GROMACS .gro file of C-alpha atoms in nm:
model
  361
    1UNK     CA    1   3.216  -0.385   1.350
    2UNK     CA    2   3.209  -0.647   1.086
    3UNK     CA    3   2.930  -0.667   0.829
    4UNK     CA    4   2.773  -0.975   1.015
    5UNK     CA    5   2.730  -0.792   1.323
    6UNK     CA    6   2.561  -0.503   1.154
    7UNK     CA    7   2.301  -0.716   0.994
    8UNK     CA    8   2.010  -0.853   1.204
    9UNK     CA    9   1.703  -1.041   1.113
   10UNK     CA   10   1.401  -0.808   1.066
   11UNK     CA   11   1.128  -0.864   1.329
   12UNK     CA   12   0.761  -0.956   1.209
   13UNK     CA   13   0.472  -0.804   1.359
   14UNK     CA   14   0.082  -0.836   1.378
   15UNK     CA   15  -0.177  -0.694   1.140
   16UNK     CA   16  -0.454  -0.469   1.275
   17UNK     CA   17  -0.696  -0.752   1.194
   18UNK     CA   18  -0.514  -0.969   1.436
   19UNK     CA   19  -0.510  -0.709   1.703
   20UNK     CA   20  -0.881  -0.641   1.658
   21UNK     CA   21  -0.952  -1.018   1.702
   22UNK     CA   22  -0.738  -1.036   2.021
   23UNK     CA   23  -0.905  -0.739   2.159
   24UNK     CA   24  -1.252  -0.873   2.072
   25UNK     CA   25  -1.189  -1.202   2.242
   26UNK     CA   26  -1.068  -1.028   2.565
   27UNK     CA   27  -1.371  -0.792   2.550
   28UNK     CA   28  -1.613  -1.085   2.549
   29UNK     CA   29  -1.452  -1.229   2.845
   30UNK     CA   30  -1.533  -0.906   3.023
   31UNK     CA   31  -1.882  -0.915   2.901
   32UNK     CA   32  -1.908  -1.257   3.049
   33UNK     CA   33  -1.797  -1.123   3.390
   34UNK     CA   34  -1.465  -1.329   3.402
   35UNK     CA   35  -1.156  -1.200   3.572
   36UNK     CA   36  -0.996  -0.934   3.321
   37UNK     CA   37  -0.728  -1.101   3.151
   38UNK     CA   38  -0.370  -0.946   3.096
   39UNK     CA   39  -0.321  -1.155   2.784
   40UNK     CA   40  -0.521  -1.354   2.533
   41UNK     CA   41  -0.442  -1.615   2.280
   42UNK     CA   42  -0.615  -1.646   1.942
   43UNK     CA   43  -0.598  -1.874   1.631
   44UNK     CA   44  -0.461  -1.738   1.307
   45UNK     CA   45  -0.574  -1.849   0.950
   46UNK     CA   46  -0.285  -2.102   0.912
   47UNK     CA   47  -0.395  -2.284   1.238
   48UNK     CA   48  -0.108  -2.132   1.456
   49UNK     CA   49  -0.192  -1.961   1.783
   50UNK     CA   50  -0.054  -1.632   1.902
   51UNK     CA   51  -0.065  -1.454   2.254
   52UNK     CA   52  -0.133  -1.089   2.283
   53UNK     CA   53  -0.066  -0.849   2.581
   54UNK     CA   54  -0.376  -0.639   2.662
   55UNK     CA   55  -0.345  -0.274   2.701
   56UNK     CA   56  -0.688  -0.182   2.876
   57UNK     CA   57  -0.978  -0.396   2.966
   58UNK     CA   58  -1.321  -0.284   3.128
   59UNK     CA   59  -1.676  -0.400   3.199
   60UNK     CA   60  -1.874  -0.096   3.152
   61UNK     CA   61  -1.880  -0.113   2.857
   62UNK     CA   62  -1.715  -0.447   2.806
   63UNK     CA   63  -1.417  -0.376   2.610
   64UNK     CA   64  -1.040  -0.440   2.572
   65UNK     CA   65  -0.766  -0.284   2.361
   66UNK     CA   66  -0.429  -0.413   2.210
   67UNK     CA   67  -0.129  -0.188   2.123
   68UNK     CA   68  -0.009  -0.300   1.770
   69UNK     CA   69   0.337  -0.407   1.723
   70UNK     CA   70   0.415  -0.416   1.338
   71UNK     CA   71   0.762  -0.537   1.405
   72UNK     CA   72   1.011  -0.380   1.203
   73UNK     CA   73   0.777  -0.282   0.926
   74UNK     CA   74   0.738   0.095   0.863
   75UNK     CA   75   0.370   0.080   0.933
   76UNK     CA   76   0.167   0.405   1.005
   77UNK     CA   77  -0.051   0.193   1.264
   78UNK     CA   78   0.270   0.054   1.446
   79UNK     CA   79   0.176   0.149   1.821
   80UNK     CA   80  -0.177   0.228   1.747
   81UNK     CA   81  -0.431   0.113   2.015
   82UNK     CA   82  -0.685  -0.104   1.867
   83UNK     CA   83  -0.988  -0.212   2.064
   84UNK     CA   84  -1.324  -0.381   2.071
   85UNK     CA   85  -1.647  -0.309   2.267
   86UNK     CA   86  -1.897  -0.588   2.286
   87UNK     CA   87  -2.250  -0.601   2.369
   88UNK     CA   88  -2.547  -0.862   2.368
   89UNK     CA   89  -2.789  -0.819   2.089
   90UNK     CA   90  -3.140  -0.776   2.206
   91UNK     CA   91  -3.281  -0.985   1.923
   92UNK     CA   92  -3.155  -1.287   1.766
   93UNK     CA   93  -2.987  -1.160   1.444
   94UNK     CA   94  -2.929  -1.324   1.107
   95UNK     CA   95  -2.566  -1.331   1.192
   96UNK     CA   96  -2.483  -1.440   1.553
   97UNK     CA   97  -2.178  -1.212   1.557
   98UNK     CA   98  -2.238  -0.863   1.401
   99UNK     CA   99  -1.946  -0.634   1.340
  100UNK     CA  100  -1.951  -0.269   1.329
  101UNK     CA  101  -1.710   0.023   1.311
  102UNK     CA  102  -1.644   0.236   1.606
  103UNK     CA  103  -1.424   0.564   1.623
  104UNK     CA  104  -1.114   0.554   1.417
  105UNK     CA  105  -1.246   0.264   1.178
  106UNK     CA  106  -1.370   0.381   0.852
  107UNK     CA  107  -1.666   0.319   0.665
  108UNK     CA  108  -1.651   0.194   0.271
  109UNK     CA  109  -1.817   0.438   0.050
  110UNK     CA  110  -1.687   0.318  -0.310
  111UNK     CA  111  -1.752   0.000  -0.491
  112UNK     CA  112  -1.443  -0.211  -0.587
  113UNK     CA  113  -1.338  -0.291  -0.237
  114UNK     CA  114  -1.366  -0.646  -0.071
  115UNK     CA  115  -1.630  -0.500   0.171
  116UNK     CA  116  -1.964  -0.367   0.035
  117UNK     CA  117  -2.062   0.006   0.039
  118UNK     CA  118  -2.197   0.104   0.381
  119UNK     CA  119  -2.008  -0.161   0.576
  120UNK     CA  120  -1.733  -0.106   0.839
  121UNK     CA  121  -1.391  -0.124   0.670
  122UNK     CA  122  -1.294  -0.467   0.805
  123UNK     CA  123  -1.168  -0.681   0.551
  124UNK     CA  124  -1.269  -1.052   0.503
  125UNK     CA  125  -0.998  -1.223   0.688
  126UNK     CA  126  -1.002  -0.997   0.981
  127UNK     CA  127  -1.378  -1.064   0.992
  128UNK     CA  128  -1.308  -1.421   1.012
  129UNK     CA  129  -1.057  -1.392   1.262
  130UNK     CA  130  -1.261  -1.171   1.487
  131UNK     CA  131  -1.556  -1.400   1.458
  132UNK     CA  132  -1.350  -1.713   1.535
  133UNK     CA  133  -1.200  -1.536   1.860
  134UNK     CA  134  -1.530  -1.437   1.972
  135UNK     CA  135  -1.697  -1.779   1.920
  136UNK     CA  136  -1.398  -1.930   2.113
  137UNK     CA  137  -1.453  -1.686   2.417
  138UNK     CA  138  -1.797  -1.790   2.418
  139UNK     CA  139  -1.731  -2.165   2.412
  140UNK     CA  140  -1.840  -2.320   2.734
  141UNK     CA  141  -2.005  -2.006   2.868
  142UNK     CA  142  -2.362  -2.137   2.824
  143UNK     CA  143  -2.443  -1.836   2.590
  144UNK     CA  144  -2.307  -1.958   2.268
  145UNK     CA  145  -2.630  -1.912   2.092
  146UNK     CA  146  -2.674  -1.559   2.187
  147UNK     CA  147  -2.611  -1.257   1.950
  148UNK     CA  148  -2.309  -1.037   2.005
  149UNK     CA  149  -2.225  -0.690   1.853
  150UNK     CA  150  -1.851  -0.640   1.810
  151UNK     CA  151  -1.762  -0.281   1.769
  152UNK     CA  152  -1.397  -0.224   1.649
  153UNK     CA  153  -1.228   0.113   1.710
  154UNK     CA  154  -0.889   0.271   1.677
  155UNK     CA  155  -0.762   0.549   1.901
  156UNK     CA  156  -0.674   0.839   1.680
  157UNK     CA  157  -0.757   0.626   1.379
  158UNK     CA  158  -0.894   0.923   1.192
  159UNK     CA  159  -0.569   1.115   1.227
  160UNK     CA  160  -0.365   0.801   1.125
  161UNK     CA  161  -0.593   0.756   0.838
  162UNK     CA  162  -0.480   1.101   0.685
  163UNK     CA  163  -0.129   0.925   0.616
  164UNK     CA  164  -0.281   0.646   0.409
  165UNK     CA  165  -0.478   0.634   0.076
  166UNK     CA  166  -0.811   0.524   0.240
  167UNK     CA  167  -1.003   0.841   0.160
  168UNK     CA  168  -0.907   0.792  -0.224
  169UNK     CA  169  -1.010   0.428  -0.203
  170UNK     CA  170  -1.361   0.542  -0.057
  171UNK     CA  171  -1.283   0.449   0.313
  172UNK     CA  172  -1.403   0.757   0.507
  173UNK     CA  173  -1.360   0.849   0.895
  174UNK     CA  174  -1.070   0.619   0.978
  175UNK     CA  175  -0.841   0.322   0.913
  176UNK     CA  176  -0.927  -0.015   0.745
  177UNK     CA  177  -0.875  -0.321   0.951
  178UNK     CA  178  -0.650  -0.535   0.720
  179UNK     CA  179  -0.459  -0.847   0.702
  180UNK     CA  180  -0.461  -1.185   0.525
  181UNK     CA  181  -0.246  -1.392   0.741
  182UNK     CA  182  -0.231  -1.198   1.070
  183UNK     CA  183   0.138  -1.143   1.033
  184UNK     CA  184   0.307  -0.828   0.902
  185UNK     CA  185   0.639  -0.925   0.726
  186UNK     CA  186   0.886  -0.640   0.760
  187UNK     CA  187   0.941  -0.426   0.452
  188UNK     CA  188   0.722  -0.667   0.242
  189UNK     CA  189   0.603  -0.599  -0.096
  190UNK     CA  190   0.242  -0.723  -0.002
  191UNK     CA  191   0.137  -0.371   0.134
  192UNK     CA  192   0.228  -0.202  -0.187
  193UNK     CA  193   0.077  -0.454  -0.419
  194UNK     CA  194  -0.243  -0.483  -0.200
  195UNK     CA  195  -0.293  -0.105  -0.247
  196UNK     CA  196  -0.213  -0.122  -0.623
  197UNK     CA  197  -0.481  -0.389  -0.645
  198UNK     CA  198  -0.744  -0.197  -0.440
  199UNK     CA  199  -0.684   0.137  -0.615
  200UNK     CA  200  -0.735  -0.021  -0.943
  201UNK     CA  201  -1.049  -0.230  -0.845
  202UNK     CA  202  -1.219   0.090  -0.704
  203UNK     CA  203  -1.119   0.289  -1.039
  204UNK     CA  204  -1.268   0.015  -1.254
  205UNK     CA  205  -1.582  -0.014  -1.023
  206UNK     CA  206  -1.665   0.330  -1.100
  207UNK     CA  207  -1.608   0.304  -1.465
  208UNK     CA  208  -1.255   0.450  -1.518
  209UNK     CA  209  -1.063   0.328  -1.829
  210UNK     CA  210  -0.751   0.524  -1.780
  211UNK     CA  211  -0.508   0.523  -1.483
  212UNK     CA  212  -0.217   0.747  -1.369
  213UNK     CA  213   0.068   0.513  -1.234
  214UNK     CA  214   0.301   0.727  -1.045
  215UNK     CA  215   0.625   0.652  -0.850
  216UNK     CA  216   0.569   0.908  -0.573
  217UNK     CA  217   0.341   1.189  -0.453
  218UNK     CA  218   0.524   1.450  -0.632
  219UNK     CA  219   0.498   1.292  -0.977
  220UNK     CA  220   0.133   1.216  -0.911
  221UNK     CA  221   0.020   1.573  -0.802
  222UNK     CA  222   0.202   1.718  -1.123
  223UNK     CA  223   0.034   1.483  -1.375
  224UNK     CA  224  -0.297   1.508  -1.209
  225UNK     CA  225  -0.275   1.879  -1.236
  226UNK     CA  226  -0.231   1.831  -1.594
  227UNK     CA  227  -0.477   1.568  -1.680
  228UNK     CA  228  -0.774   1.655  -1.438
  229UNK     CA  229  -0.875   1.282  -1.426
  230UNK     CA  230  -1.100   1.171  -1.131
  231UNK     CA  231  -0.904   1.121  -0.823
  232UNK     CA  232  -0.971   0.754  -0.822
  233UNK     CA  233  -0.760   0.733  -1.144
  234UNK     CA  234  -0.448   0.775  -0.958
  235UNK     CA  235  -0.250   0.475  -0.856
  236UNK     CA  236   0.059   0.503  -0.645
  237UNK     CA  237   0.281   0.216  -0.758
  238UNK     CA  238   0.606   0.328  -0.579
  239UNK     CA  239   0.893   0.103  -0.707
  240UNK     CA  240   0.652  -0.172  -0.833
  241UNK     CA  241   0.671  -0.072  -1.202
  242UNK     CA  242   0.626  -0.401  -1.374
  243UNK     CA  243   0.373  -0.516  -1.132
  244UNK     CA  244   0.157  -0.215  -1.155
  245UNK     CA  245   0.187  -0.222  -1.552
  246UNK     CA  246   0.058  -0.584  -1.557
  247UNK     CA  247  -0.201  -0.509  -1.306
  248UNK     CA  248  -0.344  -0.243  -1.524
  249UNK     CA  249  -0.388  -0.490  -1.815
  250UNK     CA  250  -0.546  -0.740  -1.582
  251UNK     CA  251  -0.794  -0.489  -1.458
  252UNK     CA  252  -0.904  -0.408  -1.797
  253UNK     CA  253  -0.772  -0.027  -1.823
  254UNK     CA  254  -0.729   0.076  -2.191
  255UNK     CA  255  -0.465   0.370  -2.133
  256UNK     CA  256  -0.184   0.414  -1.894
  257UNK     CA  257  -0.029   0.752  -1.799
  258UNK     CA  258   0.308   0.683  -1.648
  259UNK     CA  259   0.452   0.952  -1.416
  260UNK     CA  260   0.797   0.944  -1.277
  261UNK     CA  261   1.108   1.133  -1.218
  262UNK     CA  262   1.436   1.079  -1.428
  263UNK     CA  263   1.602   0.823  -1.245
  264UNK     CA  264   1.287   0.600  -1.229
  265UNK     CA  265   1.229   0.656  -1.598
  266UNK     CA  266   1.606   0.558  -1.684
  267UNK     CA  267   1.557   0.232  -1.497
  268UNK     CA  268   1.225   0.184  -1.697
  269UNK     CA  269   1.416   0.222  -2.005
  270UNK     CA  270   1.664  -0.027  -1.904
  271UNK     CA  271   1.391  -0.277  -1.840
  272UNK     CA  272   1.446  -0.300  -1.450
  273UNK     CA  273   1.120  -0.423  -1.328
  274UNK     CA  274   1.139  -0.307  -0.958
  275UNK     CA  275   1.285   0.034  -0.948
  276UNK     CA  276   1.401   0.041  -0.579
  277UNK     CA  277   1.763   0.100  -0.525
  278UNK     CA  278   1.809  -0.245  -0.352
  279UNK     CA  279   1.655  -0.410  -0.646
  280UNK     CA  280   1.831  -0.365  -0.994
  281UNK     CA  281   2.024  -0.074  -0.854
  282UNK     CA  282   2.081   0.187  -1.135
  283UNK     CA  283   2.443   0.200  -1.240
  284UNK     CA  284   2.542   0.516  -1.395
  285UNK     CA  285   2.756   0.324  -1.653
  286UNK     CA  286   2.446   0.149  -1.777
  287UNK     CA  287   2.275   0.479  -1.822
  288UNK     CA  288   2.557   0.617  -2.023
  289UNK     CA  289   2.565   0.304  -2.237
  290UNK     CA  290   2.204   0.349  -2.307
  291UNK     CA  291   2.260   0.713  -2.420
  292UNK     CA  292   2.526   0.604  -2.657
  293UNK     CA  293   2.289   0.361  -2.816
  294UNK     CA  294   2.029   0.640  -2.839
  295UNK     CA  295   2.286   0.877  -3.000
  296UNK     CA  296   2.527   1.016  -2.741
  297UNK     CA  297   2.889   1.058  -2.861
  298UNK     CA  298   3.129   0.836  -2.694
  299UNK     CA  299   3.358   1.111  -2.550
  300UNK     CA  300   3.044   1.268  -2.357
  301UNK     CA  301   2.953   0.912  -2.262
  302UNK     CA  302   3.290   0.864  -2.098
  303UNK     CA  303   3.236   1.174  -1.899
  304UNK     CA  304   2.883   1.080  -1.800
  305UNK     CA  305   3.022   0.753  -1.656
  306UNK     CA  306   3.195   0.942  -1.385
  307UNK     CA  307   2.864   1.111  -1.277
  308UNK     CA  308   2.746   1.038  -0.919
  309UNK     CA  309   2.386   1.012  -0.991
  310UNK     CA  310   2.124   0.982  -1.272
  311UNK     CA  311   2.007   1.328  -1.176
  312UNK     CA  312   2.365   1.458  -1.264
  313UNK     CA  313   2.341   1.297  -1.608
  314UNK     CA  314   1.997   1.463  -1.657
  315UNK     CA  315   2.140   1.810  -1.560
  316UNK     CA  316   2.441   1.754  -1.795
  317UNK     CA  317   2.204   1.666  -2.091
  318UNK     CA  318   2.013   1.976  -2.028
  319UNK     CA  319   2.327   2.190  -2.013
  320UNK     CA  320   2.424   2.021  -2.357
  321UNK     CA  321   2.069   2.113  -2.473
  322UNK     CA  322   2.026   1.731  -2.574
  323UNK     CA  323   1.653   1.720  -2.532
  324UNK     CA  324   1.651   1.481  -2.817
  325UNK     CA  325   1.814   1.234  -2.571
  326UNK     CA  326   1.599   1.314  -2.286
  327UNK     CA  327   1.302   1.235  -2.528
  328UNK     CA  328   1.469   0.922  -2.655
  329UNK     CA  329   1.495   0.783  -2.285
  330UNK     CA  330   1.130   0.881  -2.225
  331UNK     CA  331   1.015   0.703  -2.541
  332UNK     CA  332   1.230   0.383  -2.460
  333UNK     CA  333   1.063   0.373  -2.102
  334UNK     CA  334   0.747   0.401  -2.274
  335UNK     CA  335   0.826   0.113  -2.516
  336UNK     CA  336   0.909  -0.105  -2.227
  337UNK     CA  337   0.593  -0.005  -2.025
  338UNK     CA  338   0.385  -0.101  -2.336
  339UNK     CA  339   0.584  -0.429  -2.360
  340UNK     CA  340   0.492  -0.521  -1.996
  341UNK     CA  341   0.127  -0.387  -2.000
  342UNK     CA  342   0.026  -0.445  -2.357
  343UNK     CA  343  -0.151  -0.113  -2.325
  344UNK     CA  344  -0.108   0.239  -2.484
  345UNK     CA  345   0.144   0.435  -2.238
  346UNK     CA  346   0.198   0.804  -2.218
  347UNK     CA  347   0.511   0.910  -2.024
  348UNK     CA  348   0.551   1.212  -1.814
  349UNK     CA  349   0.892   1.324  -1.692
  350UNK     CA  350   0.862   1.515  -1.378
  351UNK     CA  351   1.101   1.716  -1.166
  352UNK     CA  352   1.036   1.850  -0.824
  353UNK     CA  353   1.150   2.197  -0.925
  354UNK     CA  354   0.964   2.234  -1.266
  355UNK     CA  355   0.675   1.982  -1.260
  356UNK     CA  356   0.603   1.785  -1.573
  357UNK     CA  357   0.891   1.875  -1.797
  358UNK     CA  358   0.848   1.621  -2.082
  359UNK     CA  359   0.570   1.407  -2.229
  360UNK     CA  360   0.640   1.109  -2.457
  361UNK     CA  361   0.394   0.878  -2.627
   0.00000   0.00000   0.00000
């Protein structure tokens, strides 16, 4: 099989917000006593229109659900059943379309998010999409001026939320209804950068001035166990090293604690801004050349260039008792992090077996 036949275009999908809007429109059709539809079409923020297949519809209560298709994006909500129940409001409200959270949709309990404390965790663009879809369903019904309550729910949303950072961000009891365009781009950076931004907003909103930037859960747990900072100080940046460092400056933090394993710190020392293997893949030769500049003899460097992984280089340095070079790599990573962030940075080298094994300012 040739390379061209192995590759395929990744398929886009729909956000939870788009699915909720489609379900809300179909639920209003049920509320109006219309024949229960099998599909429904809604407008997206860019003016395009998209059709959704419905999973369930009902009249008592008036509700509809959509099964989320996230395309080829590895999203925890892919396949989730997202629905809406709708009712007429007995009294004319300040807002004609009132949004509330049902089972599986969280409630905001901390400041710093785009939704106020005490409100359903339905972000601004999904709110606009839901209201627009409901208003469109009411058009021509003769009841356009009446108030409608729209209750968004996600089946098993409480369980799915345990796989997200919602609780740390202050979203309790379920998922957030998210999206800015209605479309999920497969394996996009936006989900990561949005989470970094939201985490920092929450941390600053409660007055924190220091943040822990970690590349993974193991690094985060190990450094948090050492520092004992409030949970909100933890920001999972994944591979988005430079982005997170620059974001920390933008959000007004005064100090960064950078937690990572050896391979990621070597990339930071090499000034690789995005540390995923597909973006600036670490070449063992580059690592060996870096170590020469930091004081490794050339004979050892020649052997290091034959190593299979960065971790093998780390193990060889340990066996040679060259903690000075390990320290030098950590310090170089810290220098680069300070250059990108403009802030004081303390670096923590973590291994899965031993926890925090080295700290460098």
